[in-house]
PDB file of C-alpha atoms and ligand atoms in Angstrom:
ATOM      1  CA  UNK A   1     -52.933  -0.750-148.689  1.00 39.00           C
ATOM      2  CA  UNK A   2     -53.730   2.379-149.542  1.00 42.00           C
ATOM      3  CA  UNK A   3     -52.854   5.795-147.104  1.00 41.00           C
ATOM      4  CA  UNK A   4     -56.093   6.192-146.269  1.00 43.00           C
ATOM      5  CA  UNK A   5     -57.213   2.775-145.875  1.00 40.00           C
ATOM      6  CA  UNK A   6     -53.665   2.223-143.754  1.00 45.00           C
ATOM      7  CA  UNK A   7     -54.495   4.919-141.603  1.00 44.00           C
ATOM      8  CA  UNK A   8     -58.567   5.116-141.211  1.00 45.00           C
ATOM      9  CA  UNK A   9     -59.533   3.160-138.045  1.00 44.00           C
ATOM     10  CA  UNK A  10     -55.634   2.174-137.520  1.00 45.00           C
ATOM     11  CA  UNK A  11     -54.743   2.642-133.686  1.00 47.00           C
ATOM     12  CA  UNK A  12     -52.267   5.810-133.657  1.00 49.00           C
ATOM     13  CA  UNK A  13     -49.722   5.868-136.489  1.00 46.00           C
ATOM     14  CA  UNK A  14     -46.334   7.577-136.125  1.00 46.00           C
ATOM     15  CA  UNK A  15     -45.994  11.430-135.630  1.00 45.00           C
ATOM     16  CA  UNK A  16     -45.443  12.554-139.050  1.00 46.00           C
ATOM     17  CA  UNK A  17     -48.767  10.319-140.342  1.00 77.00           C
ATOM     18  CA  UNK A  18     -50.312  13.898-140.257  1.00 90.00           C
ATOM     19  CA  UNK A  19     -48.273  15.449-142.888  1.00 90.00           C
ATOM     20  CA  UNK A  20     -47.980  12.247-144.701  1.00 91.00           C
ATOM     21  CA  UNK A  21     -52.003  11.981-144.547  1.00 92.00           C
ATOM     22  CA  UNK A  22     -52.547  15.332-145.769  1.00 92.00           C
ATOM     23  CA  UNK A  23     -50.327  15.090-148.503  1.00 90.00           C
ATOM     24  CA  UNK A  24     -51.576  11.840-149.993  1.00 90.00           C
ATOM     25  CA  UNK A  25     -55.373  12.818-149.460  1.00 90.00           C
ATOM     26  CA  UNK A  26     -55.455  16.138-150.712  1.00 91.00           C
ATOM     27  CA  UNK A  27     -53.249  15.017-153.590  1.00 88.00           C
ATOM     28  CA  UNK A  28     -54.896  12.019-155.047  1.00 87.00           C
ATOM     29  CA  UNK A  29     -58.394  12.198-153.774  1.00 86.00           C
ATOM     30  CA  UNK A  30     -59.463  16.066-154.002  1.00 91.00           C
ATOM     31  CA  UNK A  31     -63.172  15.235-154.313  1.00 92.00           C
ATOM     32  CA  UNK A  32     -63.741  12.626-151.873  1.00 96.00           C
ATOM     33  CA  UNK A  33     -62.359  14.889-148.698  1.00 97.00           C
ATOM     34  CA  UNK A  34     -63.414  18.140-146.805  1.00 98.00           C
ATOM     35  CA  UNK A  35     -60.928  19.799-144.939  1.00 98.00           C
ATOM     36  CA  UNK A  36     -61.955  21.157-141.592  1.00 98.00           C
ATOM     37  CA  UNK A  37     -59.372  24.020-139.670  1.00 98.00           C
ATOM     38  CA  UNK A  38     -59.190  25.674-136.264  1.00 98.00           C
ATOM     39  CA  UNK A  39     -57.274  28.800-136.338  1.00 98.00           C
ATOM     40  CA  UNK A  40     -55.583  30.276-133.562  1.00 98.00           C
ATOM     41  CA  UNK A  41     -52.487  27.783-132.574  1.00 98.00           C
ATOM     42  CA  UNK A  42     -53.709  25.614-136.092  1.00 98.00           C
ATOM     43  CA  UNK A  43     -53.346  28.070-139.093  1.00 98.00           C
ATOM     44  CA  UNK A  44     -51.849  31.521-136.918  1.00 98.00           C
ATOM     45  CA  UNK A  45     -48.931  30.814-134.650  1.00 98.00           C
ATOM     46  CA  UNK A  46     -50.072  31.678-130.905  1.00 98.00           C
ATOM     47  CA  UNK A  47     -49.411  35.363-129.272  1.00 98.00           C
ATOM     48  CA  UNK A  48     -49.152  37.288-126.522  1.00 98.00           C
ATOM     49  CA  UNK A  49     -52.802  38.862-126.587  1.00 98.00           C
ATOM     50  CA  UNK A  50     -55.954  37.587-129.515  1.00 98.00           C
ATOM     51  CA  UNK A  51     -55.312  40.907-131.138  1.00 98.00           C
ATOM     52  CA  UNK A  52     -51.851  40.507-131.368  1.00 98.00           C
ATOM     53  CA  UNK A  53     -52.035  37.364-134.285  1.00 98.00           C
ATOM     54  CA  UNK A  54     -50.131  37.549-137.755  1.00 98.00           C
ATOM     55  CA  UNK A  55     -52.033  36.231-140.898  1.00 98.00           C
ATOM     56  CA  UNK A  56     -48.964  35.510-142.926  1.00 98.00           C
ATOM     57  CA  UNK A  57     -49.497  37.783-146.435  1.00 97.00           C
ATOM     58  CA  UNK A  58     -49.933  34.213-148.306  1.00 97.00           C
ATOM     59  CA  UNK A  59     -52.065  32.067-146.304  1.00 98.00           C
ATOM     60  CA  UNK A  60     -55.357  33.441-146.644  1.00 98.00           C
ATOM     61  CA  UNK A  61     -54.590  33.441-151.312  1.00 98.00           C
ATOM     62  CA  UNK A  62     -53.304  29.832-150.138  1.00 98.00           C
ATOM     63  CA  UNK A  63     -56.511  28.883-148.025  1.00 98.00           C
ATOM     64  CA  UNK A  64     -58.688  29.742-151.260  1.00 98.00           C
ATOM     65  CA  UNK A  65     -56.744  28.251-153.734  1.00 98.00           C
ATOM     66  CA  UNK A  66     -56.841  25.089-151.938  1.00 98.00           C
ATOM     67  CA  UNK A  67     -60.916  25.237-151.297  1.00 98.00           C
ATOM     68  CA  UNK A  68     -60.939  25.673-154.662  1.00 97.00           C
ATOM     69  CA  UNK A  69     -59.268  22.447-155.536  1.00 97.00           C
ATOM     70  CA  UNK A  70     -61.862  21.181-152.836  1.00 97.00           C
ATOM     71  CA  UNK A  71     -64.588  22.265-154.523  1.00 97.00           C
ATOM     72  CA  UNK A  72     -65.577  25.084-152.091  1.00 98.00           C
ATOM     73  CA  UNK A  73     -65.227  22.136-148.702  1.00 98.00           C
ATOM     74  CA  UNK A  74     -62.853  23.704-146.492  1.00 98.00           C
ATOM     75  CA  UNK A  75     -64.056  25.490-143.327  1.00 98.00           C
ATOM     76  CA  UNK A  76     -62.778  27.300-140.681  1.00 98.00           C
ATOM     77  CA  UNK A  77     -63.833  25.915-137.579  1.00 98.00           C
ATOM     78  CA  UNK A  78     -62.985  28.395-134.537  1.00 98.00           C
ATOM     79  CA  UNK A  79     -63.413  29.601-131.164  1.00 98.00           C
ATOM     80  CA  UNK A  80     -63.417  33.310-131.977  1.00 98.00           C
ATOM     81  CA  UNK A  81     -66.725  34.988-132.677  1.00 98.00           C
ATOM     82  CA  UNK A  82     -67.644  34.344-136.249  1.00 97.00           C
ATOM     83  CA  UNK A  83     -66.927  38.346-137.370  1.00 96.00           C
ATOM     84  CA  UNK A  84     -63.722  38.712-135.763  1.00 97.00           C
ATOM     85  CA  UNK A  85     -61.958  35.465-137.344  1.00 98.00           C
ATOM     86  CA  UNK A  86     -63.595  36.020-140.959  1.00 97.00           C
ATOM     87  CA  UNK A  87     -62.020  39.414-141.028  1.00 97.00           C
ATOM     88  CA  UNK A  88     -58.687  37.923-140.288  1.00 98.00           C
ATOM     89  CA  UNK A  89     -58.717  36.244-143.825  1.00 97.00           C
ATOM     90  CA  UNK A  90     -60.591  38.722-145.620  1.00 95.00           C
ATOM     91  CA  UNK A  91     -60.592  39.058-148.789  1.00 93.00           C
ATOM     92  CA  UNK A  92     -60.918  35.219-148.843  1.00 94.00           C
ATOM     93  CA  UNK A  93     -63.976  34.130-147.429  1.00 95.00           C
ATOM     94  CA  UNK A  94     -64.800  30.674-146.154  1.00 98.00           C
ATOM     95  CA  UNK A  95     -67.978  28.921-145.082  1.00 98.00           C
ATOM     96  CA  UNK A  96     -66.902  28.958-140.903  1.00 98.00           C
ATOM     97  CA  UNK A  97     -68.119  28.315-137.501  1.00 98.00           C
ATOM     98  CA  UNK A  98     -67.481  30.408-134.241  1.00 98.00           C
ATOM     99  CA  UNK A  99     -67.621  30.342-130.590  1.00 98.00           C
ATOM    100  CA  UNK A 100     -66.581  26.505-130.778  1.00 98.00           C
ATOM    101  CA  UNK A 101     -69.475  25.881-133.181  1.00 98.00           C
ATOM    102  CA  UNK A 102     -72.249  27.768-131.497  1.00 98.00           C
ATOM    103  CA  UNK A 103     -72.573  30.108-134.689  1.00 97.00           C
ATOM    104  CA  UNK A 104     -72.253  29.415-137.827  1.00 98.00           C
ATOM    105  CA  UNK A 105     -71.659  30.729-141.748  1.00 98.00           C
ATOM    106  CA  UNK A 106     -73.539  28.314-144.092  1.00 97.00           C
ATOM    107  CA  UNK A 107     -71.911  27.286-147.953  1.00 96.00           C
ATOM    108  CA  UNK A 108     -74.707  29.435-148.986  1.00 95.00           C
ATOM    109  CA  UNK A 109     -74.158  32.481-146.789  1.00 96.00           C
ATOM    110  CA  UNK A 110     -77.472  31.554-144.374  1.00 97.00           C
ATOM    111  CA  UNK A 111     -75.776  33.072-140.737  1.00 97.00           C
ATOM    112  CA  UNK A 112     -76.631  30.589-137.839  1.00 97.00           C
ATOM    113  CA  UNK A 113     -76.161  33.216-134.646  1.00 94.00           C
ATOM    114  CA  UNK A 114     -76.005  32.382-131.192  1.00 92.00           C
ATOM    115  CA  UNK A 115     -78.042  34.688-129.048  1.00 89.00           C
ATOM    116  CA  UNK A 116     -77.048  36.731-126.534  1.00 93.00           C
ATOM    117  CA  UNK A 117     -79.149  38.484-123.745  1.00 94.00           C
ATOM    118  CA  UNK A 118     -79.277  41.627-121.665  1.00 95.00           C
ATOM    119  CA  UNK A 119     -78.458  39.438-118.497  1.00 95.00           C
ATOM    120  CA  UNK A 120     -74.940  37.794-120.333  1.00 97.00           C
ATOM    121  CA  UNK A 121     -74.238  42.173-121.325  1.00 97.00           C
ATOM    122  CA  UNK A 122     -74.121  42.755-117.861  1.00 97.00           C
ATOM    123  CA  UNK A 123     -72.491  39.353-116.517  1.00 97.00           C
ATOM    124  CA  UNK A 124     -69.325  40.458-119.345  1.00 98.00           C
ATOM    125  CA  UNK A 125     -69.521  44.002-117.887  1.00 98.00           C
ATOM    126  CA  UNK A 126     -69.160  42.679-114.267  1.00 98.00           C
ATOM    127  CA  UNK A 127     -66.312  41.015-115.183  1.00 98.00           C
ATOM    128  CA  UNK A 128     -64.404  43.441-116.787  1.00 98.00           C
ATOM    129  CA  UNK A 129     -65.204  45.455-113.593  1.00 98.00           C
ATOM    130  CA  UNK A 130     -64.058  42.795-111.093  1.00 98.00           C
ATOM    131  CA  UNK A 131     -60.747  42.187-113.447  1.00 98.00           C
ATOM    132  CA  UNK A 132     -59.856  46.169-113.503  1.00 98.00           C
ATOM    133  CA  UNK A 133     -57.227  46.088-111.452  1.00 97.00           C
ATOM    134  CA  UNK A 134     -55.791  42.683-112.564  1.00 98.00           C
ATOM    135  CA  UNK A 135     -52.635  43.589-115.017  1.00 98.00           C
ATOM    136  CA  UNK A 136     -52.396  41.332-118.202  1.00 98.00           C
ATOM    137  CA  UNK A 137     -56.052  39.945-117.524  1.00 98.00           C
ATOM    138  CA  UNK A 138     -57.862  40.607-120.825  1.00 98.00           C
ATOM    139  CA  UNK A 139     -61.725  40.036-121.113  1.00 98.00           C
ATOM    140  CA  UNK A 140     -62.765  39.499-124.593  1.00 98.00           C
ATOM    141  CA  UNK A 141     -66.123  40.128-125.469  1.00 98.00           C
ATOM    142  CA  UNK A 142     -67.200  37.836-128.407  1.00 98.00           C
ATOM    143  CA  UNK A 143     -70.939  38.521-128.358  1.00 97.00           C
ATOM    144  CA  UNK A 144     -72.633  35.431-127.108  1.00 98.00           C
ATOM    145  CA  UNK A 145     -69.144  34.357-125.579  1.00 98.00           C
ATOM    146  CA  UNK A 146     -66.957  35.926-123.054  1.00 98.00           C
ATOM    147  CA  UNK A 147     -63.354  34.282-123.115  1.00 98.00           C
ATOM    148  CA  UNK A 148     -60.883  35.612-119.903  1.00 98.00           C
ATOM    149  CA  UNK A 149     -57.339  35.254-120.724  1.00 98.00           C
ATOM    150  CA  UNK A 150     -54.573  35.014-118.347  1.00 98.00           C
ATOM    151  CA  UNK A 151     -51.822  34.176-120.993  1.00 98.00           C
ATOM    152  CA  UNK A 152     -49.830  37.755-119.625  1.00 98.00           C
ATOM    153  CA  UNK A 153     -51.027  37.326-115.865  1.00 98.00           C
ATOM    154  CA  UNK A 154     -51.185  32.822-115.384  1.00 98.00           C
ATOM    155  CA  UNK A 155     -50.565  33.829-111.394  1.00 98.00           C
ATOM    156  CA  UNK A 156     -54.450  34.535-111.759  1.00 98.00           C
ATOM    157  CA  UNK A 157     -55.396  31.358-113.567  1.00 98.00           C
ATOM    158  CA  UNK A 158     -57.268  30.253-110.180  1.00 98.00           C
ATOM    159  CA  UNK A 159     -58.983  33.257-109.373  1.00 98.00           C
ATOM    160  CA  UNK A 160     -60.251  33.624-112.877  1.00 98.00           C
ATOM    161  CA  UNK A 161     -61.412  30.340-112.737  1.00 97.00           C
ATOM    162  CA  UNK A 162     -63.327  30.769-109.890  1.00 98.00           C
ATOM    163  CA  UNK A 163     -64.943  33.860-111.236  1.00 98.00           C
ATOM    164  CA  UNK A 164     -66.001  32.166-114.241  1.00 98.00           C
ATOM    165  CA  UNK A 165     -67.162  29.464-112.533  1.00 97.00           C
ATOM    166  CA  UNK A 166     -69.456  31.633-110.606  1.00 97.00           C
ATOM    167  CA  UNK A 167     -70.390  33.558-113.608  1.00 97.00           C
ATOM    168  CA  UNK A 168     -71.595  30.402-115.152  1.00 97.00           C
ATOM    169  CA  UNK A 169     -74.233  29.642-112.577  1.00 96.00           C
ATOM    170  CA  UNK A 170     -75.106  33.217-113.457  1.00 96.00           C
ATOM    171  CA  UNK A 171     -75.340  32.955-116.854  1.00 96.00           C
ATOM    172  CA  UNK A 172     -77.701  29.690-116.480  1.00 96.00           C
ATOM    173  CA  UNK A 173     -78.025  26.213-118.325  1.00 96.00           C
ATOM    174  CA  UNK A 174     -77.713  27.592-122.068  1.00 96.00           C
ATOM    175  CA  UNK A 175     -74.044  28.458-121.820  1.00 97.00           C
ATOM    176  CA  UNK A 176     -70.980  26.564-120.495  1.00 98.00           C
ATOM    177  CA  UNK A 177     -67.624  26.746-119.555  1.00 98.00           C
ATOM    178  CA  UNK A 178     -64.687  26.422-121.942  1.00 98.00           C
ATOM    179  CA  UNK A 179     -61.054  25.893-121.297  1.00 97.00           C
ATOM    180  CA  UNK A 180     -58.318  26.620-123.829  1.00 98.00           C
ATOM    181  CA  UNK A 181     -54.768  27.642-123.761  1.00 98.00           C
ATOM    182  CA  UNK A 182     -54.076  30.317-121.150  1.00 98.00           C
ATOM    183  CA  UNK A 183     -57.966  31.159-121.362  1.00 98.00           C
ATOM    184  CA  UNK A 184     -61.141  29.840-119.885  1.00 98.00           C
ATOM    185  CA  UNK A 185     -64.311  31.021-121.227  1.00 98.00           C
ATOM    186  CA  UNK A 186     -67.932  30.803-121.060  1.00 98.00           C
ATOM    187  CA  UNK A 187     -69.577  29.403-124.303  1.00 98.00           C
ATOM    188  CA  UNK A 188     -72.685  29.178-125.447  1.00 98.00           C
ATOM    189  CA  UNK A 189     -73.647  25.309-124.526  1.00 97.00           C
ATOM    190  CA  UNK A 190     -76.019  24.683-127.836  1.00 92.00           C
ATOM    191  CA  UNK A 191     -73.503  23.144-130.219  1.00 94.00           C
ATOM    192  CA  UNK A 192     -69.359  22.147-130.460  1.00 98.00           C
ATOM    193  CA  UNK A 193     -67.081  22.258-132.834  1.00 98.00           C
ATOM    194  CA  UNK A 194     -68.481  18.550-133.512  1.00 98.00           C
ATOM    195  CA  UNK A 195     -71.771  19.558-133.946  1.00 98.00           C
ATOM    196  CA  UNK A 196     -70.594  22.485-136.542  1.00 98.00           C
ATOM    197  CA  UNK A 197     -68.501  19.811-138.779  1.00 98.00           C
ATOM    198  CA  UNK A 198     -71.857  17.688-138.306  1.00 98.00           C
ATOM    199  CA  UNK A 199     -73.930  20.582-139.766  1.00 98.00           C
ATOM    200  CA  UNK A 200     -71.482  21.159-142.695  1.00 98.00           C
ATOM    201  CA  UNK A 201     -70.973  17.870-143.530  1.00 98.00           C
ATOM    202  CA  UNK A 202     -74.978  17.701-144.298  1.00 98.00           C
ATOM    203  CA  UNK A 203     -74.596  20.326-146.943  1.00 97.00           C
ATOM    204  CA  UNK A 204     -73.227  20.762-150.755  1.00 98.00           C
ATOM    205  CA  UNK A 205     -70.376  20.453-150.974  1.00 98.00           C
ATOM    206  CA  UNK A 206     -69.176  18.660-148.192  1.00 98.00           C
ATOM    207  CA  UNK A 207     -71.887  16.067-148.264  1.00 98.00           C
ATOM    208  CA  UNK A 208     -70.417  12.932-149.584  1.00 97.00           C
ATOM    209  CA  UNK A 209     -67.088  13.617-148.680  1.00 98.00           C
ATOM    210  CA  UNK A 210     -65.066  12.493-145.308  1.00 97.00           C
ATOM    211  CA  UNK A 211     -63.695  14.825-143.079  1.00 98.00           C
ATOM    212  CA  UNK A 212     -59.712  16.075-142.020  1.00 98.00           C
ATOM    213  CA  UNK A 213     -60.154  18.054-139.100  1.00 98.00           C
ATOM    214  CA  UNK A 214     -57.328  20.078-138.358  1.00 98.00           C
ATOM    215  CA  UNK A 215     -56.872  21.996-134.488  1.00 98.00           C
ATOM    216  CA  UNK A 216     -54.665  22.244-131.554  1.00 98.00           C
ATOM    217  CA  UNK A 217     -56.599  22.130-128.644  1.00 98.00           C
ATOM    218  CA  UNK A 218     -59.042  20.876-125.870  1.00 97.00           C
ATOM    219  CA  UNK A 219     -61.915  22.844-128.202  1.00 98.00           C
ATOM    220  CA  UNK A 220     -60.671  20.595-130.661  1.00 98.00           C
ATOM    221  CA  UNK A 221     -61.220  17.526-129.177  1.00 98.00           C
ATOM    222  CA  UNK A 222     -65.230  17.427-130.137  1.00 98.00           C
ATOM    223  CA  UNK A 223     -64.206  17.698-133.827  1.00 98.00           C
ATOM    224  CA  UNK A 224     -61.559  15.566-133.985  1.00 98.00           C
ATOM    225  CA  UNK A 225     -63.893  12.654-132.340  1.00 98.00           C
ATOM    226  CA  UNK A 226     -67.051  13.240-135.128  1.00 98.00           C
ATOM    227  CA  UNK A 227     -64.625  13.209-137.736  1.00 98.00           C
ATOM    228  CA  UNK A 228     -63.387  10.024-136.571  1.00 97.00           C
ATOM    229  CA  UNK A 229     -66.894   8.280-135.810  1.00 97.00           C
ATOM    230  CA  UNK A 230     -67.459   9.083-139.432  1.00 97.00           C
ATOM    231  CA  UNK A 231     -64.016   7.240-141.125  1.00 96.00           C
ATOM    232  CA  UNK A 232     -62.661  10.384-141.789  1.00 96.00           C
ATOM    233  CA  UNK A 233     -59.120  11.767-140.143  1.00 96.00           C
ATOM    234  CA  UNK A 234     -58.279  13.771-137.567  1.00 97.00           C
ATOM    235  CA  UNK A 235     -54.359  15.951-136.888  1.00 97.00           C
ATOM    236  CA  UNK A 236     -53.210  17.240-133.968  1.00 97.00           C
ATOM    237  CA  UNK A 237     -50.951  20.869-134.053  1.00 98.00           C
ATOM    238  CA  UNK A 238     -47.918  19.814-131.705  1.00 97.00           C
ATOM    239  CA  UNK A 239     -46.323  16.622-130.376  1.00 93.00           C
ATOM    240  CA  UNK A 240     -48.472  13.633-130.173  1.00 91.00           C
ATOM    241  CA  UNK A 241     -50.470  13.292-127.208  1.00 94.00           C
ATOM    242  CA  UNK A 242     -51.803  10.121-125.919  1.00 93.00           C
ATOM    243  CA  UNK A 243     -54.455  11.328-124.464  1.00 96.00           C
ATOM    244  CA  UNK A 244     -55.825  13.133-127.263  1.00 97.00           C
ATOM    245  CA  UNK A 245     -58.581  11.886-130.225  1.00 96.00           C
ATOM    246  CA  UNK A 246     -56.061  12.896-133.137  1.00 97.00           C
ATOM    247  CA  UNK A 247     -55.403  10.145-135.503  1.00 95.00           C
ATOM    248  CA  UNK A 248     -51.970  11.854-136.380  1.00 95.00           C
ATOM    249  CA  UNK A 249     -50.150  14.994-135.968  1.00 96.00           C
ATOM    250  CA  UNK A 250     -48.153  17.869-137.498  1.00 96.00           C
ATOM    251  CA  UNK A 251     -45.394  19.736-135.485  1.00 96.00           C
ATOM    252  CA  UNK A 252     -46.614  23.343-135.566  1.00 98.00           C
ATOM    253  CA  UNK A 253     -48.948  26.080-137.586  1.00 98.00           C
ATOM    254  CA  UNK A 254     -46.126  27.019-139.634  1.00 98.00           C
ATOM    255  CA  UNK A 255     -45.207  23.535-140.773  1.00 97.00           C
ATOM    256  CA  UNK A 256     -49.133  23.431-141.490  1.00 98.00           C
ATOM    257  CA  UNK A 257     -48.959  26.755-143.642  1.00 98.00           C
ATOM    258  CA  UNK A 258     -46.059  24.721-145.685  1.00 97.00           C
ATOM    259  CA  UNK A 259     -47.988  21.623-146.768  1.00 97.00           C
ATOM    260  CA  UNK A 260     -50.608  24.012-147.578  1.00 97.00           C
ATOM    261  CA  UNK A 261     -48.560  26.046-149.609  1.00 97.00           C
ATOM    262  CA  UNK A 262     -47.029  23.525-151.242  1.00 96.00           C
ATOM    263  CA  UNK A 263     -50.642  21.901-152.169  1.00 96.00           C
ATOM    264  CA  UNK A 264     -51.556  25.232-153.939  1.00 96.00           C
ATOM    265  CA  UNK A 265     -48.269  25.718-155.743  1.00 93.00           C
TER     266      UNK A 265
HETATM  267  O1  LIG B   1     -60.522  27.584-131.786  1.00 69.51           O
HETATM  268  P1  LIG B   1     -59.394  28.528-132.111  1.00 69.51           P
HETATM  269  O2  LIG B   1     -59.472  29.170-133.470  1.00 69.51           O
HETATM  270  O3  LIG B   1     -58.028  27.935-131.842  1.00 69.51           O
HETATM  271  O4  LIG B   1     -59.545  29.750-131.055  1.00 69.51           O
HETATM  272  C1  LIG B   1     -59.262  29.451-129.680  1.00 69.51           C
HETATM  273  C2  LIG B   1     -59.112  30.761-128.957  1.00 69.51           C
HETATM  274  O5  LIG B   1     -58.098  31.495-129.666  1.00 69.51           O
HETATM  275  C3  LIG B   1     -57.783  32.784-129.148  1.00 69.51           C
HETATM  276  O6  LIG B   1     -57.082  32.658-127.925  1.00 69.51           O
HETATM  277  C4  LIG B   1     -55.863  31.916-128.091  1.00 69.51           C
HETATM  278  O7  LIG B   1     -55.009  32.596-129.062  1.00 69.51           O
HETATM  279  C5  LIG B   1     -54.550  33.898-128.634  1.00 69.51           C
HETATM  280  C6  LIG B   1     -53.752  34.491-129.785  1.00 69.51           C
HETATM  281  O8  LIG B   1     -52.712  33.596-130.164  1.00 69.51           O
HETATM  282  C7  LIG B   1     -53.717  33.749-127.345  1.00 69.51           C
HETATM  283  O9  LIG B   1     -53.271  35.029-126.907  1.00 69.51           O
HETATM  284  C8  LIG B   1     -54.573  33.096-126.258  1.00 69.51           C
HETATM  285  O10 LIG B   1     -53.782  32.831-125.102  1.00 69.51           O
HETATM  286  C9  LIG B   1     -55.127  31.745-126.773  1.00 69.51           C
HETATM  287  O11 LIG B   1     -56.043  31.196-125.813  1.00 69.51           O
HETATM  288  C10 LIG B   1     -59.041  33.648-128.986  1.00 69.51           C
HETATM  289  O12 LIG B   1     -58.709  34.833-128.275  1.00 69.51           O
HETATM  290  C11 LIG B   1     -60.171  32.921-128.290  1.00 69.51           C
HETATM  291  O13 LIG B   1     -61.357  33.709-128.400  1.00 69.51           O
HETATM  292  C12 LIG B   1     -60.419  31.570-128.948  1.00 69.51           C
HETATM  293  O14 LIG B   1     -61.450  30.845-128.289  1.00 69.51           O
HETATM  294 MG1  LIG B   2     -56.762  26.446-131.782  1.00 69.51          MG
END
């Protein structure tokens, strides 16, 4: 039976079916598969503050060399705003999706923005006001997102998630809340990163081909379901966990970067 065929619809293979998956895909069937990647915790190893991230000097040469064997289908699929993460791997640039799919960057360059409004300015200015006086709390503004970290300060995970909470019913029924690792954030509520893979997958070139999504966390979760519904394969960043979608896993980012590397070498 072949790897895909012994994995596709199996119940959970072993931990390493990840690397093992990737490796026999992305080697024998380069056409018939789109690769789909998260980035912070996926591709970048996690850090103290978003700002704080290291792009190793290879990964983003890597990253194209490898959609180029793909025939342009890899994306990045992320919950940073859409700007922010496609500077990280600039000069490469990929066809991506931000704020957990709610904007996206078509094959063909058509921008897909989420919108923002003069009520959600002043609901992010409030709470960078009622956070002042918090140490390690950091607000991020990402546009039509606001994500409140508490990665340096997790003694104010509660209170932040009450604010946020309360900033939600503020906000209204287009946005909603999103947890992640040391963060919870506020979203907008029109698409996930299921949705986004959806969208791409409708498009030259990933039309045609199945899906590998690639992430680490809850965010995750939306993409790695899709790609499932539709026979493709999803991979987990970390140890397995029972109660997540993934199909298989891979032990960390860096062990990630290393099958990558080693696809493009
Ligand atoms: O969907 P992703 O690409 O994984 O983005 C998820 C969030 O990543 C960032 O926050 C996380 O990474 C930071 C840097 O390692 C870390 O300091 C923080 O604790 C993590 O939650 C980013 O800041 C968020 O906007 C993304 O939604
Ligand atoms: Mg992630």
């Amino acid at each position: 039976m072949s790897h895909q065929k012994q994995f596709l619809g199996a119940s959970k293979p072993d931990a390493v079916s990840g690397e093992d998956f990737i490796r026999a895909a992305l080697t024998t069937d380069l056409q018939g598969w789109a690769l789909f990647l998260d980035i912070d915790g996926t591709l970048l190893d996690l850090a103290e503050t978003p700002d704080a991230v290291v792009v190793p000097p290879s990964l983003p040469a890597n990253l194209n060399a490898l959609s180029g064997k793909l025939g342009g289908a890899l994306a990045l699929v992320t919950g940073r705003a859409l700007d922010y993460a496609d500077r990280l791997f600039s000069p490469a640039h990929f066809p991506i999706a931000g704020l957990h799919g709610a904007e996206r960057r078509d094959p063909d360059g058509l921008v897909h923005k989420a919108a923002d409004t003069t009520e959600f300015e002043r609901l992010k200015a409030d709470l960078v006001a009622d956070t002042a006086n918090w140490p390690g709390v950091l607000i991020e503004d990402k546009g039509a997102a606001v994500a409140a970290h508490y990665r340096l300060a997790p003694d104010r995970q509660l209170q932040l998630e009450l604010l946020i909470e309360r900033a939600l019913i503020r906000a209204g029924p287009n946005w909603a809340i999103q947890h992640g690792k040391m963060v919870i954030e506020i979203r907008p509520a029109r698409a996930d990163k299921g949705d986004a893979i959806a969208a791409f997958l409708a498009q030259p070139p990933f039309a045609g081909r199945r899906a590998i999504a690639i992430g680490d966390d809850v965010t995750d979760e939306a993409m790695f379901r899709t790609v499932n519904q539709l026979g493709g394969y999803s991979i987990r960043i970390g140890p397995p966990l029972p109660s997540s979608e993934a199909l298989g896993s891979v032990p960390s980012a860096e062990a990630l970067r290393g099958i990558i590397a080693a696809l493009v070498s």
